[in-house]
XYZ file of C-alpha atoms in Angstrom:
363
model
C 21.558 -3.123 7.660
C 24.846 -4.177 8.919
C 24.925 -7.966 8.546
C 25.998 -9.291 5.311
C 24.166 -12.549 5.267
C 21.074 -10.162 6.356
C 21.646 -7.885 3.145
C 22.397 -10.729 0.824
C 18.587 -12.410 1.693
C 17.330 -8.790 1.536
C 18.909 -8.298 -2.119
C 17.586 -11.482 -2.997
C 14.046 -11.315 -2.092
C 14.030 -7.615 -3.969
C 15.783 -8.154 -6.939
C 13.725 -11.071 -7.747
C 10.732 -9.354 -7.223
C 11.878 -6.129 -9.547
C 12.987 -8.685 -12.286
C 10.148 -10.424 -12.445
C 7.173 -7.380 -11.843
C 9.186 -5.913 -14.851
C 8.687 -9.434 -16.823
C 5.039 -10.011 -16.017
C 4.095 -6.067 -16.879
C 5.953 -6.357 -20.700
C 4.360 -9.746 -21.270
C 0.745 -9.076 -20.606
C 0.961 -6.871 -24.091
C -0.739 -3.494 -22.506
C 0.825 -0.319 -23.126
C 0.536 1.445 -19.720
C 1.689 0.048 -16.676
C -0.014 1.489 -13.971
C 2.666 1.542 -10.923
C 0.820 1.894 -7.318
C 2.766 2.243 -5.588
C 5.792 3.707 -7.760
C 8.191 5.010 -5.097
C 11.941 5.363 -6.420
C 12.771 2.369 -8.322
C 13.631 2.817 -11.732
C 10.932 1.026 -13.040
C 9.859 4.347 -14.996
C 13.029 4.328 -16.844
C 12.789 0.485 -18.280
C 9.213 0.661 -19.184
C 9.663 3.524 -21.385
C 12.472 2.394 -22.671
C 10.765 -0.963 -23.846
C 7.870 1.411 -25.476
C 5.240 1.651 -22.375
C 3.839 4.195 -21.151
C 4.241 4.822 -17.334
C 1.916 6.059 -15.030
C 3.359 6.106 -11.409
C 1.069 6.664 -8.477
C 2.213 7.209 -4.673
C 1.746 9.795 -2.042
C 1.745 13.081 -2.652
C 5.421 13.728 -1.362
C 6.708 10.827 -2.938
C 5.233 12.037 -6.169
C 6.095 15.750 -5.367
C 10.098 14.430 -4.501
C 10.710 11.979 -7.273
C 9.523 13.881 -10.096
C 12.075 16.170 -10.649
C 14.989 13.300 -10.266
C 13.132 10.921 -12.013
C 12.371 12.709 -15.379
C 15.842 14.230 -16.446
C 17.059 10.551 -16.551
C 14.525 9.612 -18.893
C 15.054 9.203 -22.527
C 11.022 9.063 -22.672
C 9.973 11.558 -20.605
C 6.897 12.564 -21.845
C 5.850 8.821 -21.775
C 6.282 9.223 -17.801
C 3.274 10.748 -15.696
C 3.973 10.673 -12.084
C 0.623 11.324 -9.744
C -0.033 12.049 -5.787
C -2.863 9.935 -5.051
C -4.080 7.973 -1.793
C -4.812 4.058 -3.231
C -7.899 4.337 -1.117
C -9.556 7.261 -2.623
C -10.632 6.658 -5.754
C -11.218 10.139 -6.991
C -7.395 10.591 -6.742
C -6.953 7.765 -8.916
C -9.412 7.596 -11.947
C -7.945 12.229 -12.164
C -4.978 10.264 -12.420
C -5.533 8.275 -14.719
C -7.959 10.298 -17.021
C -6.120 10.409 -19.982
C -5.203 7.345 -20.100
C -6.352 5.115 -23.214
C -6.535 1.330 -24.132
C -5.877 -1.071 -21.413
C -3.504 -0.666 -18.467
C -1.617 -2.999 -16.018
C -1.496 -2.019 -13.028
C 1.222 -3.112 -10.874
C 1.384 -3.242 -6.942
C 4.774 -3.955 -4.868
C 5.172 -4.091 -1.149
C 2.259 -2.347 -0.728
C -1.090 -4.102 0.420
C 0.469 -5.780 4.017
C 0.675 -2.763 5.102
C -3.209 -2.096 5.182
C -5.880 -2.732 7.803
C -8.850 -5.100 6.731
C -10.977 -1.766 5.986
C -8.212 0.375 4.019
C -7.193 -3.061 1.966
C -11.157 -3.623 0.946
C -10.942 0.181 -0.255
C -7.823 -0.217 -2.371
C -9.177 -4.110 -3.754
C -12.237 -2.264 -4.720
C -10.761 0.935 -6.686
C -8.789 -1.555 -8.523
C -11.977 -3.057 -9.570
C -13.408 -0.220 -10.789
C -9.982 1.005 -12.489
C -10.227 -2.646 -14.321
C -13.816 -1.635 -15.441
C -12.688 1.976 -16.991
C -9.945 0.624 -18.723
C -9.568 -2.933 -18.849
C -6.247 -4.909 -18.195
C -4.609 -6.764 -15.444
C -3.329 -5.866 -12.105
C 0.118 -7.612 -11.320
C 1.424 -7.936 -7.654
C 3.501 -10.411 -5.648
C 1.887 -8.874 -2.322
C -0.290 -11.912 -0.891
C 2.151 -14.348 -1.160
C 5.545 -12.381 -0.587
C 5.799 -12.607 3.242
C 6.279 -16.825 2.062
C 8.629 -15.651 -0.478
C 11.242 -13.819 2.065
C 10.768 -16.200 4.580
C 11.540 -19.256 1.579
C 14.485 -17.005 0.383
C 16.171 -16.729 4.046
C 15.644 -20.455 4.764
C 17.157 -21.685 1.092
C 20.466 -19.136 1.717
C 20.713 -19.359 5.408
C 19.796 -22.877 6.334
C 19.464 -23.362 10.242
C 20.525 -19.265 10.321
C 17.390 -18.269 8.911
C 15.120 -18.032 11.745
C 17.871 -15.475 13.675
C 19.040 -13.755 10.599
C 14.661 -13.017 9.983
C 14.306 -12.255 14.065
C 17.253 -9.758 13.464
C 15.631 -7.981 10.180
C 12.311 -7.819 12.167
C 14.020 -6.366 15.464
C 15.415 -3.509 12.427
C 12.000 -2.670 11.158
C 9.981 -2.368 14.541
C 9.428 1.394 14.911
C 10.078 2.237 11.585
C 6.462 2.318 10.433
C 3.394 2.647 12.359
C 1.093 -0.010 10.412
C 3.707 -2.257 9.957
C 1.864 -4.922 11.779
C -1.021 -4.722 10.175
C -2.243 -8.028 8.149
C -5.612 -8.352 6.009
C -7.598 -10.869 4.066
C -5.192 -10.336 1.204
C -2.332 -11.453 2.710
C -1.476 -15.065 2.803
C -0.028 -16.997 5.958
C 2.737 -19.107 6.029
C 1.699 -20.679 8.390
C -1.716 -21.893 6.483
C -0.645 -20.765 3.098
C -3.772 -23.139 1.558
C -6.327 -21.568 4.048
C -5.263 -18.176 3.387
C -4.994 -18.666 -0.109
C -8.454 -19.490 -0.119
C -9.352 -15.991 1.903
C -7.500 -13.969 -0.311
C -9.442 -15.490 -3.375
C -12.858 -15.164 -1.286
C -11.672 -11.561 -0.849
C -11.461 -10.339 -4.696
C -14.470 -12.408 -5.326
C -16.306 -9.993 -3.192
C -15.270 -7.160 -5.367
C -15.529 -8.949 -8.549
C -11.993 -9.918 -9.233
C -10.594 -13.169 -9.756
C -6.754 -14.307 -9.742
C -4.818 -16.402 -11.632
C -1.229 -17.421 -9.669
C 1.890 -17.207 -11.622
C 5.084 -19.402 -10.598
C 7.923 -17.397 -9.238
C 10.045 -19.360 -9.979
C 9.084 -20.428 -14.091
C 9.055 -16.299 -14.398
C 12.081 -15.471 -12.731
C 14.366 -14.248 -14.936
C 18.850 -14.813 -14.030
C 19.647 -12.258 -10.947
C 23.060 -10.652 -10.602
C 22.532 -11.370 -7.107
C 23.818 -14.880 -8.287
C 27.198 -13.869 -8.799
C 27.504 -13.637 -4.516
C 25.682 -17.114 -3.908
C 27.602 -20.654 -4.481
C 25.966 -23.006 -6.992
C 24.228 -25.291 -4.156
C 22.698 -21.740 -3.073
C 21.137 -20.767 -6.225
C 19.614 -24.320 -6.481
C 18.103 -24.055 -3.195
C 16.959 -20.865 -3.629
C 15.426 -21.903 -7.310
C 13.793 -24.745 -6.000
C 12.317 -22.720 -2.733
C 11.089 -20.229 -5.352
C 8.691 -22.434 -6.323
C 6.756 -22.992 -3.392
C 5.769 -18.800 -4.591
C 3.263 -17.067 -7.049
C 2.640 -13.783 -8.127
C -0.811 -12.978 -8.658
C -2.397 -11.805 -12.245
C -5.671 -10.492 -11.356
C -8.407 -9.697 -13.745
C -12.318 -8.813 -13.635
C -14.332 -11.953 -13.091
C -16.951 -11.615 -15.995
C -18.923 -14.976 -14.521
C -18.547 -13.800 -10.557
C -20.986 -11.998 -8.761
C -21.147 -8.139 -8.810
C -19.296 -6.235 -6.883
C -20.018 -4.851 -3.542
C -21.764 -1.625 -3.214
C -19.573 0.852 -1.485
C -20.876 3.764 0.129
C -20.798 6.924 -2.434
C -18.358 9.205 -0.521
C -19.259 12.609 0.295
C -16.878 15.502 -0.933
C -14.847 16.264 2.493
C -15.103 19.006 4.370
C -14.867 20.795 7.907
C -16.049 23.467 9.928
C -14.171 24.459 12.701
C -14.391 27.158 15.550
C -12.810 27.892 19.229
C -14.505 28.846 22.090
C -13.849 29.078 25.880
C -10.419 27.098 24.475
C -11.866 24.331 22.906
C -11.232 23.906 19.723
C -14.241 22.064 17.807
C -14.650 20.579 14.148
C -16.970 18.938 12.427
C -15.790 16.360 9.452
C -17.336 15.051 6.376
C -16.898 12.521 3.742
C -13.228 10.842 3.793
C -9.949 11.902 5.692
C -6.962 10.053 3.891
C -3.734 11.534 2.603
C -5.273 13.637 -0.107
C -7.402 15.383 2.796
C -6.350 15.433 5.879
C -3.564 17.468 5.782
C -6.149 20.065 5.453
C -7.572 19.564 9.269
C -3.933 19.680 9.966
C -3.115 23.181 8.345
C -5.984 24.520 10.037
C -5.119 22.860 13.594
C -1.548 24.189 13.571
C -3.122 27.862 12.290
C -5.349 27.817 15.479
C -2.909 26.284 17.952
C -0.118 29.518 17.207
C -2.719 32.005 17.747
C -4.698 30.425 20.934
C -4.206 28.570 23.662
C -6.499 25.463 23.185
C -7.157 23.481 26.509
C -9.741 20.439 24.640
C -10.610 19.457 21.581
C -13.777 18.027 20.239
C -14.405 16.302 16.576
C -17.744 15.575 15.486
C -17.706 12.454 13.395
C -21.361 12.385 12.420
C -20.990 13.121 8.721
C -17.271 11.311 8.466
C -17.861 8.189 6.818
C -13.878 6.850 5.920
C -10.595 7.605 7.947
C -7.297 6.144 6.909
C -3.908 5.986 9.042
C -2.753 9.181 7.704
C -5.832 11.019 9.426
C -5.241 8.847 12.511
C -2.120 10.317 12.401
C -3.154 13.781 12.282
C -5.623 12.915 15.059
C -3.149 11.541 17.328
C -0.585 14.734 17.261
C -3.614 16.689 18.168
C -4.770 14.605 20.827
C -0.971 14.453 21.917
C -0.471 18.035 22.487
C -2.784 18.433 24.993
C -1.277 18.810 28.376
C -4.746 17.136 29.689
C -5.583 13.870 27.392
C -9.159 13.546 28.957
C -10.103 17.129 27.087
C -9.498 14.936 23.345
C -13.452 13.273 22.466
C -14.512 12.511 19.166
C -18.853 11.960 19.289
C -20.828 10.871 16.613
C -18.542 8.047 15.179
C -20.044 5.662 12.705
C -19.776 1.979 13.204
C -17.293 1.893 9.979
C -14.604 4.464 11.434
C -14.801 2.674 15.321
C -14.237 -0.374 13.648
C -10.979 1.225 11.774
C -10.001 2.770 14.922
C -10.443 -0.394 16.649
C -8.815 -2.675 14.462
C -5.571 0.096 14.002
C -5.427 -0.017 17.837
C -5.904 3.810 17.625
C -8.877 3.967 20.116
C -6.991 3.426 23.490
C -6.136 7.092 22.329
C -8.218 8.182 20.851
C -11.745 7.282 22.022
């Protein structure tokens, strides 16, 4: 980012969301926070420093990178675990989080809009049954924080906003490849009470309820402040609260939970013949597992020449955009695109495929 006014609404809208996720998490009285996902803030280092314990879960290279930068600052370390999980396998999580006792909080930032309707019911759910293991709370400011930024560039920016936002977007486009994704989770601004009410309807199907906290009665002073004038930090005060973060919690009285499809342990077979290379999947391909087709993919691609490709989906039952990835840099390198089929596919992965837009490639 170049553009100061674009920075200032961008240090804003994050500060106030650290502050206050770090507020929320010590007042709910658990001992664990549970941070999904915990990327490179510092969060670790406050937690433990107020007496939590922190679990931090994220992809396996975030966890793999962080680690060793993250620990040697701490003057808690061994109250810091730091996992590689994917949020929508829950095997990854409850290892994770299997010595964990007593009650947890788990806490969510800037994660969930970037999901697909299918992937966000997966992640909703494990939370549920996370909740059910250990009790708690699970914190997050995700449905309602595309309202917040938009609130935070309008109260700092006035008639600016709308360009200043255009700009930002312009930035990001490219930079991820679900970024446009939206799900039931995720409220509107432009309906923010219809919304609301489908992002409700949406825990209630996996037996979670939410309760919505005030941004703005939470938020604690920012340091941003100090680069605002005083009629900006009332506006921006008073625009906070038109926003909630959501406490979410089992609902005891709500109807059970949705039965989800026991997964299958996954697994390939693969073979080449006449130059086509052919596998056959099983159970769920996600970040955990499918840089296993991809090992085995670039082993066979060195050695042979592979002309077309063919994946059997009959047994695959779950595919999430990092084995959509992995299938479209096979599918790319073939000189001839027709020679890429996938047969067999379930009406659950077409439908992901569909709704991700990946099946003008890949089908």
């Amino acid at each position: 980012m170049k553009d100061p006014e674009i920075m200032l609404g961008n240090e804003l809208v994050v500060e106030a969301k650290y502050r206050t996720m770090c507020r929320l998490i010590e007042e709910t009285g658990f001992r664990t926070n549970v941070d999904l996902p915990c990327g490179y803030t510092p969060k670790a280092l406050r937690m433990t420093e107020n007496g939590l314990h922190f679990v931090g879960l994220d992809l396996p290279i975030v966890a793999q990178e962080v680690s060793p930068i993250l620990l040697p600052l701490a003057a808690h370390p061994d109250m810091i675990q730091i996992n590689g999980i994917d949020a929508t396998n829950l095997e990854s999580m409850t290892d994770a989080l299997k010595t964990v006792e007593g009650p947890i909080c788990i806490s969510t930032e800037g994660m969930m809009m970037y999901f697909a309707e299918s992937e966000a019911s997966a992640v909703v759910s494990n939370v549920s049954d996370l909740l059910k293991i250990h009790g708690g709370c699970w914190i997050t400011p995700d449905p309602e924080f595309i309202l917040q930024f938009f609130l935070t560039f309008r109260s700092v920016l006035g008639e600016k906003a709308i360009r200043k936002l255009t700009a930002t977007k312009k930035n990001a486009t490219g930079q991820s490849d679900v970024g446009n994704l939206t799900n039931s989770f995720i409220m509107s601004p432009a309906d923010p009470q219809g919304s609301c009410k489908t992002a409700m309807a949406f825990l209630h199907k996996f037996g979670l309820k939410a309760e919505r906290l005030n941004l703005a009665d939470n938020m604690p002073e920012l340091s941003s402040y100090k680069k605002l004038t005083s009629d900006q930090i009332t506006a921006f005060k008073s625009a906070m609260r038109n926003c909630n973060y959501w406490k979410i919690t089992l609902d005891e009285n709500g109807k059970h939970k949705e039965e989800v499809q026991k997964s299958l342990p996954f697994g390939m077979n693969c073979s080449l013949h006449d130059s086509i290379f052919a596998v056959s999947l099983r159970g769920r391909m996600d970040t955990i597992t499918a840089p296993e087709l991809l090992r085995a993919w670039n082993t066979e691609k060195e050695k042979n020449e592979i002309t077309a490709i063919r994946i059997d989906c009959s047994k695959l039952q779950y595919i999430s955009s990092a084995g959509l990835r992995v299938l479209l840099m096979m599918y790319k390198s073939l000189e001839n695109k027709s020679g890429f089929q996938m047969i067999n596919i379930s009406d659950t992965v077409r439908e992901i495929l569909e709704v991700t837009g990946f099946e003008q490639f890949l089908l």
